[in-house]
Every structure is written in C-alpha cells, then in structure tokens.
Amino acid sequence: MSPHLSADRPAAQPPRRGSVDALISQTRRLRGEVDAVRREAPVDEEDAHGRWQRALCNLALHQLNDLDAHLAELRDGPPEVPDAPAATAVTESAPAAPPQGSLLSRVGSAEWNLLTDEASWSGELYQILGRDAAAPPLTLDELPSVIVDEDRPMLTAMVTDCLIDAKPIDGEFRVVRPDGTVRTVHMMGEPVLDPDGSTASMWAVLRDVSELRRSQRVVGETRESLRLQRQVARTEHRLALELQEAVVPPWRGSLRFPRSGPGALDVAAHYLPSSTGAPIGGNWYDALELPGRETLLSVGDLTGHGVTVTSGMAMLLGALRGMAVAGTQPGQLLSWLNQLIDSTVQPALGSAVCCRYVPATRTLTWAQAGHPAPLLYRDGTGRALTAPDGVLLGATSGAVYGQAEESLRVGDLLLLHTEGLIPRHADAPHPDEAGDAGRTAAVRKLLDLAPRFGEARTAQDCVRVIVEEFGGAEREDDACVLIARIGS
C-alpha cells in the first residue's frame, strides 16, 4: 500500500478476540446447518424446486465460507507480508502462492504509480489472473489486454474517473487467463493524492468472484425455471377449469328430468375442488334426457390431474352421452367405455357409475366400474345399492360389466358421488383404517344424513346439506355429488 495512505491513517485497534471467536463459532454452526439442508435437498435434476434449493444453499455456503475467513483474518490480524516489490523486484523474486481455496488465493492487490509508470502486484493477483509470477506486472495501459472485449469500456471508464476525478473504483469485469479460462474479478480501489491534490498513483484490491457469480447465475436460472413452471401450471389449471366447465357446467339450483310428465326427477349436483391447490382432475357428473323420456345419470373420475386428464374426461363423457342416446344399456355402455380407454394412446384408469331411469315404471337400471354404489334414501333411512360386478375402466381389456335393477318409489332419493367426497382422514375413526374399511366409514357418514334429507324440500337443499357437512373439509382430490329425487 502506498505511504500516502498510511501516513494519514491512525493505527487500527485490534478487535476483542473473544467477541470475534464467538462470531466465528456462530458462523461455522450456521454453515453446518446450511450444509445439512443442502444434503437433504432433492437430487432429481427434473425437480426445478430441488435445484433451486440446492443452488441457494451453495450460494449461502460460499458467503459463509468467506465470512469465516474474513473473521479469522480480523481475529488474527493481517499476515506478515513484505512490502510489495517494484516492477523490477517482481522479476527477480516471485511471491509464493498461498494454498488453493484460502481467502488469500481469491484476493489480490495492486498499485500503479503514475509518476514512475511502475506497477506492483501481490502474489495473489498473479494467481487470480493466471500469470507467471516471474513476469512483470501489467501497467494500466496493458491491463485492458487481458480483459474480455465487452468489458474493456467499463474498465477504462472506471480507471479514468479514478485518475482524473479522484472517484473510487468499484466494479466487475471478466479476464481471460493465458490458459483461455475466463474469470470474473471484482475490483475496488481509490486514487492516492500528492500533497498538492493531484493523483500520484492508484491502488486496488481485486477479488476472484467467479464461483460466487456462477452460484448466483444458477440461483437465477433455477428461480426463472421455477417461475416458468408455475406460470405453465397456472395456465394449465385455467385451461383445465375452462374445459371442465364447458363439458360439465355448474348447475344453479335443481333441474327436472324429463322436463315434463309424471315420474320426473328433481336433480341437483355440485363439484367440490381439492383444498391442496392441485390441478383440476377428471371428476364429472351428468344428467341427460334420453329418447322416450328416460334419463341418464352418471358420475365418474378419471385418475390424474391437468389438461390431459380433463380432456380425456371430456372424451369419455361425450362417448357416454352418444352411446346412451343410441339406446345402449349401462352395462354394455361401460364395456365400450373401457374399450375406448384401452385403445387410447395415453392409457388411464377411471371409475364410473351409470344409471338409466325409466319414469313410466320408476325403474333404475345401473352398472358400475370400480366406483362407489349409489345410495338410496327412503322413509328416513338410507342404504347402499348392491353393486353388480365391474372393474375400473382401463384396468383390463375386454372387461364385462354386470347390470342391476332397482324399483323406486315417489319420494325416494338417490345419491351418486365420487370417492373423494369425504376425505380419508375424516372418514377413518382409526389412523390405520384404509381400503374397504375406510370406504365403509364414508358410506356410513353419508347414510347418517338421511333424517336431514327427509326434511329437505328439493334436491338442491340436499346438496346444500352435503356442502355444509363436507365442503369445508381438507381433501387431497376433487369430488362430485349428484342427487336425484323421484317425483310423482
């Protein structure tokens, strides 16, 4: 460092060693905790969130390592380093390079004398720039020769402002080392003034921040990747929701099927979204008036979430409606739906229940594909209908689906629902209850609503009871419920 600087500065007082030791201990403890978080981060390269978490931890470790080294230097005081040699002295005696990875291996210093045109570099600066320590240091005029072309104007402007206007230097530029590698260097410096106020020399501290900037770039890139993934997810969620609402529009109140005549059904339905923020799934409900005043009732669930699943649900529902209008009975209808799923490019699994209601005889013909059976409420009590045979749609080729009939009465109430209507944690009296036992508990909770359904005037009132009981519960999947009341 120039004598012009040291002459006017009081001697630095050493810090309290105990206080610095405490800071070092805290820094190292925090570094260990951050490293533990980094090791626990997901290693799947397809996981943008995991890459972002690891990159942030790496960046934090870089900075904590530097802080540890700075505090150690603060505690121990500056190392015993001989005065920086002049240009000719550097040629005669090369400074020893400090160990790789230490603080000094990343920080060097330099001074350029404007009066003698001499330059002096520390051995660390030779190491940062990858130059032979036996070679003379570069002058200010020669320094731009090792700078990346795009960064030269910035360096020139910083040096000019320092030498002419006595402004401090604080900026970064990229240097090309003799082996062709590029390093990013942060330079901080200031002019050294003569007694008359003119600039006599310039000194600077240069630090290799390549790894720090690389870590920051990784953080930035993974953050941008995560942002784009979230944007895509929001777009897909919106598209899936629009597609679902186009195919299964929300009902406002009860509907009548068929629209006129005796024995009509009072029908209402409701969709309950997932509380986890998961994309829209493949749940549907549907009621369709068929030729001969008959009515098709169906609910179903195609496994998965997102636009692909919602479009698959739309395809299934369209096929179901078309075949039902053509007169296909529920059992055969599910067989053909299974064949349709089996022949698609993207295999999937789904469950469904399809009911065909004939108002003239109040007869319900129905079939199911791995789906909860309809619940029948009569005279203040409820029961699940006995399910005919039927496996999940898409589970096996050539599946055959059984069919059942049920005679209904005026005032009877049918409840069709998808499996996610009652969350598993809500329907399991014991933590380990699952499978058939869990489904049985869910059915019991629905059947217990029979007295309240008996007091309801319309199917829509019954749907409100369902929403009041289960609409606020946390559910991992979305769900549908459809209620039909037999009219006179």
XYZ file of C-alpha atoms in Angstrom:
488
model
C 0.000 0.000 0.000
C 1.231 3.499 -0.803
C 2.821 5.565 2.018
C 0.447 8.362 1.078
C -2.391 6.339 2.549
C -0.702 5.051 5.678
C 0.671 8.417 6.732
C -2.725 9.941 7.408
C -4.465 6.917 8.953
C -4.381 6.014 12.646
C -3.232 2.562 13.588
C -6.113 0.108 13.667
C -7.061 -1.168 17.093
C -7.293 -4.946 17.339
C -10.825 -6.276 17.936
C -11.777 -8.086 21.093
C -10.676 -11.657 20.403
C -13.453 -13.259 22.446
C -16.178 -11.430 20.526
C -14.686 -12.420 17.176
C -14.281 -16.045 18.296
C -17.976 -16.110 19.221
C -18.887 -14.776 15.760
C -16.686 -17.398 14.116
C -18.366 -20.158 16.130
C -21.821 -18.896 15.155
C -20.797 -18.669 11.505
C -19.438 -22.220 11.456
C -22.513 -23.599 13.224
C -24.764 -21.868 10.702
C -22.600 -23.173 7.869
C -23.061 -26.726 9.160
C -26.835 -26.281 9.337
C -26.990 -24.886 5.800
C -24.843 -27.768 4.539
C -27.234 -30.229 6.195
C -30.169 -28.594 4.393
C -28.227 -28.800 1.115
C -27.581 -32.529 1.555
C -31.280 -33.134 2.233
C -32.375 -31.248 -0.899
C -33.855 -33.430 -3.694
C -31.252 -34.600 -6.226
C -33.685 -35.191 -9.090
C -32.426 -32.973 -11.932
C -36.004 -32.715 -13.257
C -37.089 -31.136 -9.997
C -36.710 -27.363 -10.532
C -37.579 -26.603 -6.908
C -34.905 -29.003 -5.660
C -32.257 -27.498 -7.966
C -33.211 -24.022 -6.795
C -32.949 -25.074 -3.139
C -29.510 -26.634 -3.670
C -28.278 -23.576 -5.569
C -29.401 -21.252 -2.788
C -27.623 -23.431 -0.232
C -24.440 -23.450 -2.321
C -24.546 -19.669 -2.577
C -25.088 -19.348 1.160
C -22.146 -21.705 1.820
C -19.892 -19.611 -0.430
C -20.744 -16.492 1.505
C -20.441 -18.157 4.912
C -17.008 -19.526 3.949
C -15.891 -16.021 3.021
C -17.321 -14.600 6.239
C -15.462 -17.258 8.254
C -12.179 -16.375 6.535
C -12.723 -12.639 6.979
C -13.458 -13.081 10.672
C -10.365 -15.258 11.106
C -8.240 -12.562 9.493
C -9.901 -9.950 11.696
C -9.114 -12.030 14.787
C -5.530 -12.887 13.845
C -4.598 -9.580 12.266
C -3.078 -9.091 8.802
C -0.481 -11.653 7.727
C 3.173 -10.741 7.758
C 3.675 -9.822 4.120
C 6.787 -7.952 2.922
C 6.350 -4.645 1.156
C 5.116 -5.110 -2.374
C 8.143 -5.204 -4.707
C 8.602 -2.795 -7.546
C 8.295 -3.972 -11.112
C 11.942 -4.979 -11.397
C 11.906 -6.692 -7.987
C 8.980 -8.877 -9.011
C 11.010 -10.246 -11.868
C 13.797 -11.242 -9.546
C 11.744 -12.866 -6.779
C 8.334 -14.377 -7.359
C 5.966 -14.312 -4.367
C 4.823 -17.671 -3.056
C 1.264 -18.649 -3.942
C -0.990 -19.256 -0.960
C -2.948 -22.525 -0.646
C -5.791 -23.053 -3.118
C -9.229 -22.303 -1.683
C -7.961 -19.934 1.042
C -9.149 -16.364 1.331
C -5.831 -15.008 0.051
C -5.981 -17.186 -3.039
C -9.038 -15.204 -4.121
C -7.991 -11.673 -3.115
C -5.027 -9.783 -4.518
C -3.824 -6.190 -4.539
C -2.071 -3.859 -6.964
C -0.717 -0.328 -7.155
C 0.055 1.701 -10.246
C 2.416 4.691 -9.861
C 1.563 7.401 -12.373
C 4.778 9.317 -11.800
C 7.177 6.433 -12.470
C 4.839 4.270 -14.575
C 5.694 1.361 -12.293
C 3.273 -1.289 -11.127
C 3.377 -3.634 -8.171
C 1.184 -6.686 -7.700
C 0.736 -9.077 -4.837
C 1.402 -12.737 -5.475
C -2.324 -13.442 -5.075
C -3.151 -11.206 -8.029
C -0.742 -13.170 -10.229
C -2.608 -16.306 -9.207
C -6.043 -14.805 -9.871
C -5.031 -13.703 -13.367
C -3.116 -16.927 -14.030
C 0.088 -15.104 -14.922
C 3.670 -16.181 -14.374
C 4.833 -14.676 -11.103
C 8.237 -14.048 -12.685
C 6.728 -11.755 -15.313
C 6.453 -8.007 -14.736
C 3.020 -6.779 -13.647
C 0.831 -5.185 -16.282
C 0.682 -1.414 -16.414
C -2.648 0.406 -16.577
C -2.205 0.716 -20.325
C -1.563 -3.024 -20.635
C -4.294 -4.183 -18.287
C -7.128 -3.989 -20.876
C -5.283 -6.579 -23.000
C -6.422 -9.354 -20.622
C -9.992 -8.082 -20.297
C -12.918 -9.524 -22.284
C -13.674 -7.160 -25.182
C -17.176 -6.284 -23.960
C -15.864 -5.263 -20.515
C -12.989 -3.050 -21.641
C -15.017 0.191 -21.948
C -16.279 -0.258 -18.378
C -12.764 -0.768 -17.013
C -11.460 2.223 -18.969
C -14.254 4.428 -17.632
C -13.636 3.326 -14.022
C -9.872 3.947 -14.238
C -10.351 7.294 -15.980
C -12.826 8.505 -13.347
C -10.418 7.435 -10.622
C -7.316 9.110 -12.084
C -8.928 12.311 -13.344
C -11.848 12.918 -10.973
C -10.453 11.025 -7.943
C -13.515 8.768 -7.837
C -13.249 5.399 -6.085
C -13.341 2.244 -8.200
C -15.954 -0.415 -7.574
C -16.866 -2.725 -10.415
C -16.516 -6.143 -12.025
C -15.036 -7.343 -15.268
C -14.047 -10.607 -16.863
C -10.437 -11.515 -17.511
C -9.073 -14.099 -19.939
C -6.238 -16.091 -18.393
C -3.337 -17.395 -20.505
C -4.878 -20.891 -20.483
C -8.063 -19.484 -22.064
C -10.283 -19.719 -18.987
C -12.414 -16.715 -18.098
C -12.674 -15.448 -14.529
C -14.847 -12.715 -13.060
C -12.926 -10.192 -10.961
C -14.316 -7.559 -8.616
C -12.008 -4.535 -8.254
C -12.230 -1.898 -5.536
C -9.712 0.942 -5.405
C -9.061 4.625 -4.967
C -6.555 7.260 -6.058
C -3.529 8.234 -3.961
C -3.079 12.002 -3.994
C 0.050 14.120 -3.762
C 0.183 16.957 -1.236
C -0.891 19.338 -3.999
C -4.026 17.249 -4.600
C -3.034 15.668 -7.904
C -3.253 11.925 -8.434
C 0.094 10.231 -7.892
C -0.968 6.587 -8.049
C -3.899 4.222 -7.877
C -4.225 1.166 -5.657
C -6.830 -1.536 -5.811
C -7.926 -4.813 -4.254
C -9.082 -7.432 -6.745
C -11.142 -10.456 -5.829
C -11.985 -13.524 -7.896
C -15.781 -13.813 -7.614
C -16.247 -16.348 -10.419
C -17.720 -19.076 -8.218
C -19.956 -16.614 -6.416
C -21.347 -15.280 -9.697
C -21.734 -18.801 -11.040
C -23.790 -19.736 -7.987
C -25.879 -16.595 -8.393
C -26.490 -17.447 -12.051
C -27.587 -20.946 -11.090
C -29.932 -19.481 -8.494
C -31.309 -17.017 -11.029
C -31.743 -19.660 -13.718
C -33.470 -22.117 -11.408
C -35.653 -19.358 -9.992
C -36.648 -18.407 -13.542
C -37.243 -22.078 -14.373
C -39.435 -22.416 -11.295
C -41.303 -19.242 -12.211
C -41.946 -20.563 -15.726
C -43.117 -23.906 -14.329
C -45.521 -22.117 -12.031
C -46.757 -19.980 -14.913
C -47.300 -23.106 -17.027
C -49.090 -24.771 -14.102
C -51.382 -21.742 -13.686
C -52.112 -21.733 -17.410
C -52.852 -25.458 -17.421
C -55.079 -25.067 -14.365
C -57.046 -22.301 -16.080
C -57.388 -24.310 -19.307
C -58.439 -27.434 -17.389
C -61.001 -25.452 -15.417
C -62.412 -23.831 -18.567
C -62.582 -27.209 -20.293
C -64.260 -28.822 -17.300
C -66.821 -26.037 -17.004
C -67.505 -26.263 -20.748
C -68.183 -30.001 -20.516
C -69.685 -30.122 -17.011
C -71.202 -26.677 -16.461
C -72.072 -25.779 -12.876
C -75.784 -26.143 -12.105
C -77.637 -23.288 -10.467
C -80.396 -24.959 -8.498
C -82.402 -28.081 -9.255
C -83.178 -29.387 -12.742
C -86.079 -31.558 -13.907
C -85.583 -34.723 -15.979
C -87.544 -35.269 -18.104
C -88.798 -31.749 -18.405
C -92.456 -32.714 -18.359
C -94.741 -35.571 -17.445
C -95.179 -37.798 -14.386
C -92.349 -39.504 -12.529
C -89.827 -36.760 -13.300
C -86.560 -36.493 -11.362
C -85.596 -33.441 -9.329
C -81.802 -33.360 -9.900
C -79.025 -31.227 -8.407
C -75.254 -31.618 -8.419
C -72.130 -29.945 -7.065
C -68.377 -30.016 -7.670
C -66.006 -29.720 -4.672
C -62.422 -28.744 -5.604
C -59.315 -30.034 -3.899
C -58.058 -27.946 -0.976
C -54.387 -28.650 -1.801
C -54.239 -26.426 -4.870
C -53.717 -29.463 -7.116
C -54.692 -29.069 -10.800
C -58.244 -29.844 -11.862
C -58.869 -33.582 -12.036
C -61.120 -35.773 -14.157
C -64.272 -35.829 -11.995
C -67.619 -35.418 -13.680
C -71.337 -35.525 -13.020
C -74.014 -35.625 -15.682
C -77.765 -35.868 -16.224
C -79.134 -36.229 -19.735
C -82.680 -36.630 -21.033
C -82.842 -39.612 -23.412
C -85.411 -40.576 -26.060
C -88.610 -41.981 -24.575
C -88.441 -39.604 -21.579
C -85.756 -41.725 -19.941
C -82.871 -40.098 -18.051
C -79.163 -40.912 -17.867
C -77.444 -40.189 -14.539
C -73.691 -40.651 -14.206
C -70.713 -39.658 -12.116
C -67.128 -40.683 -12.657
C -63.479 -39.955 -12.101
C -60.555 -40.349 -14.461
C -57.332 -40.641 -12.461
C -54.805 -37.831 -12.622
C -54.908 -34.067 -12.936
C -54.407 -31.376 -15.516
C -55.428 -30.579 -19.070
C -54.683 -34.061 -20.437
C -56.892 -35.761 -17.862
C -59.661 -33.181 -18.219
C -59.658 -33.608 -21.992
C -59.783 -37.392 -21.512
C -62.758 -36.929 -19.196
C -64.453 -34.803 -21.861
C -63.867 -37.551 -24.437
C -65.344 -40.212 -22.141
C -68.362 -38.124 -21.244
C -69.024 -37.328 -24.895
C -68.846 -41.009 -25.799
C -71.060 -41.929 -22.848
C -73.749 -39.451 -23.898
C -73.658 -40.541 -27.531
C -73.981 -44.238 -26.744
C -76.718 -43.610 -24.172
C -78.780 -41.604 -26.668
C -78.388 -44.508 -29.090
C -80.085 -46.766 -26.537
C -77.056 -48.585 -25.079
C -77.746 -50.074 -21.671
C -75.446 -49.200 -18.724
C -73.507 -52.496 -18.579
C -72.715 -52.501 -22.309
C -72.028 -48.779 -22.173
C -69.253 -49.258 -19.587
C -67.778 -52.135 -21.621
C -67.421 -49.856 -24.624
C -66.003 -47.040 -22.483
C -63.411 -49.486 -21.180
C -62.543 -50.459 -24.758
C -62.238 -46.766 -25.659
C -59.789 -46.095 -22.831
C -57.844 -49.257 -23.631
C -57.322 -48.141 -27.239
C -56.163 -44.582 -26.491
C -52.527 -43.567 -26.918
C -52.229 -42.492 -23.293
C -53.517 -45.280 -21.027
C -55.516 -44.226 -17.992
C -57.691 -45.583 -15.238
C -61.154 -44.388 -14.343
C -64.204 -45.251 -12.299
C -67.823 -44.549 -13.109
C -71.412 -45.370 -12.285
C -74.109 -45.108 -14.972
C -77.843 -45.193 -14.273
C -80.725 -45.278 -16.711
C -84.067 -44.211 -15.212
C -87.435 -45.041 -16.781
C -90.125 -42.718 -15.319
C -93.065 -44.769 -16.594
C -92.140 -47.708 -14.340
C -89.822 -45.819 -11.931
C -87.148 -48.398 -12.685
C -83.428 -47.700 -12.290
C -81.010 -49.824 -14.337
C -77.390 -49.261 -13.421
C -73.821 -50.503 -13.675
C -70.530 -49.528 -12.080
C -66.830 -49.645 -12.939
C -64.870 -49.761 -9.691
C -66.999 -46.960 -8.311
C -68.977 -46.392 -5.083
C -72.537 -47.680 -5.430
C -75.448 -45.214 -5.433
C -77.083 -44.605 -2.065
C -80.864 -44.897 -1.787
C -82.742 -42.964 0.898
C -86.338 -43.968 1.744
C -88.582 -43.220 4.696
C -85.845 -41.558 6.765
C -83.188 -44.265 6.323
C -80.576 -44.988 3.699
C -78.689 -47.921 2.219
C -76.133 -48.587 -0.481
C -77.414 -50.450 -3.525
C -75.920 -53.884 -4.085
C -73.283 -53.385 -6.776
C -73.053 -55.640 -9.845
C -69.603 -56.773 -10.988
C -67.376 -54.196 -12.615
C -63.646 -53.357 -12.641
C -62.017 -49.984 -13.154
C -62.143 -48.579 -16.650
C -58.818 -49.233 -18.349
C -57.791 -51.943 -15.875
C -58.128 -54.867 -18.295
C -59.035 -55.458 -21.920
C -62.378 -56.979 -22.773
C -63.900 -56.412 -19.337
C -67.587 -57.333 -18.908
C -69.763 -55.222 -16.620
C -72.786 -56.521 -14.767
C -76.088 -54.691 -14.528
C -78.662 -54.333 -11.760
C -82.228 -53.020 -11.493
C -83.933 -51.186 -8.652
C -87.610 -50.297 -8.331
C -88.047 -46.805 -6.936
C -90.942 -45.023 -5.233
C -92.187 -41.485 -5.141
C -90.081 -39.506 -2.690
C -87.056 -41.805 -2.921
C -83.728 -40.054 -3.118
C -80.599 -41.254 -4.976
C -77.113 -40.011 -4.125
C -74.228 -40.585 -6.581
C -70.746 -39.393 -5.675
C -67.067 -39.785 -6.444
C -64.726 -41.280 -3.861
C -63.089 -38.019 -2.784
C -66.334 -36.561 -1.397
C -65.371 -37.468 2.173
C -61.602 -37.059 2.850
C -59.971 -40.217 4.154
C -58.764 -38.555 7.373
C -62.338 -37.526 8.103
C -63.901 -40.921 7.466
C -61.355 -43.065 9.322
C -62.086 -43.491 13.048
C -58.641 -45.085 13.443
C -55.377 -43.821 11.899
C -54.656 -47.153 10.240
C -58.103 -47.597 8.728
C -57.940 -47.732 4.938
C -59.270 -49.541 1.883
C -62.715 -51.145 2.211
C -62.980 -50.184 5.894
C -62.385 -46.538 5.050
C -64.959 -46.596 2.267
C -67.476 -48.238 4.588
C -66.956 -45.459 7.134
C -67.512 -42.857 4.411
C -70.762 -44.524 3.370
C -71.941 -44.530 6.999
C -71.364 -40.792 7.274
C -73.454 -40.228 4.155
C -76.211 -42.579 5.264
C -76.403 -40.762 8.605
C -77.685 -37.723 6.695
C -80.991 -39.481 5.943
C -83.051 -37.524 8.561
C -81.797 -34.195 7.219
C -82.522 -35.251 3.639
C -86.056 -36.164 4.736
C -86.591 -32.576 5.895
C -85.266 -31.082 2.626
C -87.796 -29.876 0.076
C -85.648 -30.140 -3.067
C -82.600 -31.950 -4.386
C -80.721 -28.648 -4.210
C -81.477 -28.444 -0.479
C -79.918 -31.904 -0.090
C -76.810 -30.760 -1.957
C -76.539 -27.850 0.471
C -76.574 -30.328 3.347
C -73.652 -32.202 1.715
C -71.680 -28.974 1.241
C -72.341 -27.893 4.828
C -71.130 -31.230 6.168
C -68.137 -31.898 3.919
C -67.472 -28.829 1.784
C -65.108 -27.221 4.285
C -63.016 -30.344 4.907
C -59.497 -30.556 3.538
C -59.394 -33.002 0.639
C -56.463 -34.126 -1.478
C -58.640 -34.714 -4.542
C -61.649 -33.001 -6.051
C -65.054 -34.651 -5.854
C -68.570 -34.594 -7.296
C -72.003 -35.324 -5.856
C -75.313 -35.735 -7.709
C -78.704 -36.102 -6.019
C -81.959 -37.141 -7.734
C -85.358 -37.193 -6.029
C -88.175 -39.258 -7.529
C -91.253 -37.175 -8.280
C -94.881 -38.205 -8.527
